[in-house]
Short mmCIF file of C-alpha atoms in Angstrom, two decimals:
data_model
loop_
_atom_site.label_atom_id
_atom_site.label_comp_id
_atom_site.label_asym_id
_atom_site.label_seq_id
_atom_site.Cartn_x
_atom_site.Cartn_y
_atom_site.Cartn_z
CA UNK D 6 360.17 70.53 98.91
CA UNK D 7 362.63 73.55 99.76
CA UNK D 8 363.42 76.16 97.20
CA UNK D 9 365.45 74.15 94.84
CA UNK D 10 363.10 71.17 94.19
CA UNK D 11 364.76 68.95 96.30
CA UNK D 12 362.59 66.64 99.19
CA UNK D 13 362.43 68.15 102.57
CA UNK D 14 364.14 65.54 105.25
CA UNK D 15 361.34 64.24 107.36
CA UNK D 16 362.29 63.17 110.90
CA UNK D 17 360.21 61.00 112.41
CA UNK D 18 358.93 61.27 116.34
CA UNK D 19 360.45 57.84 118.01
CA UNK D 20 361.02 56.89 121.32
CA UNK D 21 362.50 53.30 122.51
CA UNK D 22 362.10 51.79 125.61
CA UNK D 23 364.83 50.02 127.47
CA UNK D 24 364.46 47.70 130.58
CA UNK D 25 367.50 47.16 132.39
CA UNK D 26 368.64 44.87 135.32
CA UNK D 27 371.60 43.58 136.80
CA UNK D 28 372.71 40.55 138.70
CA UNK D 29 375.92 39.85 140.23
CA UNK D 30 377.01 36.42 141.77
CA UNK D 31 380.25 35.80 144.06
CA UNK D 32 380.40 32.15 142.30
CA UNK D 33 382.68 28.91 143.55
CA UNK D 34 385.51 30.11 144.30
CA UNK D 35 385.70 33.49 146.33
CA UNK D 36 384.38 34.59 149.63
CA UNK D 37 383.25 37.93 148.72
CA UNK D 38 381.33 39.64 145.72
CA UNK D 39 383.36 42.49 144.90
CA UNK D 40 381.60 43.00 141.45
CA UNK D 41 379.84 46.46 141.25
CA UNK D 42 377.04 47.53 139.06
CA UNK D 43 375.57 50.99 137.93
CA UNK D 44 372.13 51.63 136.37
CA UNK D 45 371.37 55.38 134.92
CA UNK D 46 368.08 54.37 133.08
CA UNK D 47 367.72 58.00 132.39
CA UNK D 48 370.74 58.58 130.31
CA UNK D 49 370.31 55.03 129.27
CA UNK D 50 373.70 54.06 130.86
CA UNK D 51 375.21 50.71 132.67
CA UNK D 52 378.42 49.84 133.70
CA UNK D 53 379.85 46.62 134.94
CA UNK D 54 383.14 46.47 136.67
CA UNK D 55 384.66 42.89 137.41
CA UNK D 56 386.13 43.18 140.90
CA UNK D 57 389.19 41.72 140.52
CA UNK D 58 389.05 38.74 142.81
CA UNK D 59 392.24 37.86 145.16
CA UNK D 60 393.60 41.25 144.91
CA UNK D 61 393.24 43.77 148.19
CA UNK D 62 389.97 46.01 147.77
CA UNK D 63 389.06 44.71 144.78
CA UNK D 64 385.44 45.75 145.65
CA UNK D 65 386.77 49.50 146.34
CA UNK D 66 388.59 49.07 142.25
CA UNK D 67 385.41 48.19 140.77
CA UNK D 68 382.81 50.57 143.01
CA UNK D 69 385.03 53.35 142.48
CA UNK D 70 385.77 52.22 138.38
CA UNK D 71 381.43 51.66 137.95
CA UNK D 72 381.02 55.11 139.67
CA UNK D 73 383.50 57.50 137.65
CA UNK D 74 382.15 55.61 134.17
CA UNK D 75 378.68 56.80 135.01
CA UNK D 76 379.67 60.04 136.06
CA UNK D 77 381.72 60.49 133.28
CA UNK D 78 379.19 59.27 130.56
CA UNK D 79 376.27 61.95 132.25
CA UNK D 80 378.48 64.67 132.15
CA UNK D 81 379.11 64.09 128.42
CA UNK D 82 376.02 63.31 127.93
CA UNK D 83 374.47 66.58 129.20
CA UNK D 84 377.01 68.36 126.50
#
């Protein structure tokens, strides 16, 4: 109890454990797999960018989209 009778909050000592795994598949109808994946397991982070199929360096738009998410998300995570 603290000094005015009221319960003390308790915080309990938890931890979770996440597996994560990606997959990406260039399907029927396209030539080229311009999907692009990120994994930060650390700061418990994914990001999945479609690559915009048909369109010119659609790979480049989603490698470049997956990459400034994550680096984004650490930086505000390390606030």
């Amino acid at each position: 109890m603290d000094g005015f009778g009221r319960e003390t909050p308790r915080f309990l000592d938890m931890s979770l454990k996440i597996t994560i795994a990606g997959l990406t598949d260039i399907g029927q109808r396209r030539s080229r797999n311009e999907d692009s994946l990120e994994i930060r397991s650390k700061f418990g982070i994914a990001v999945v960018a479609d690559g915009m199929g048909g369109h010119p360096h659609g790979d480049l738009a989603s490698t470049l989209a997956t990459g400034t998410v994550t680096t984004k998300l650490q930086e505000f995570a390390k606030i």
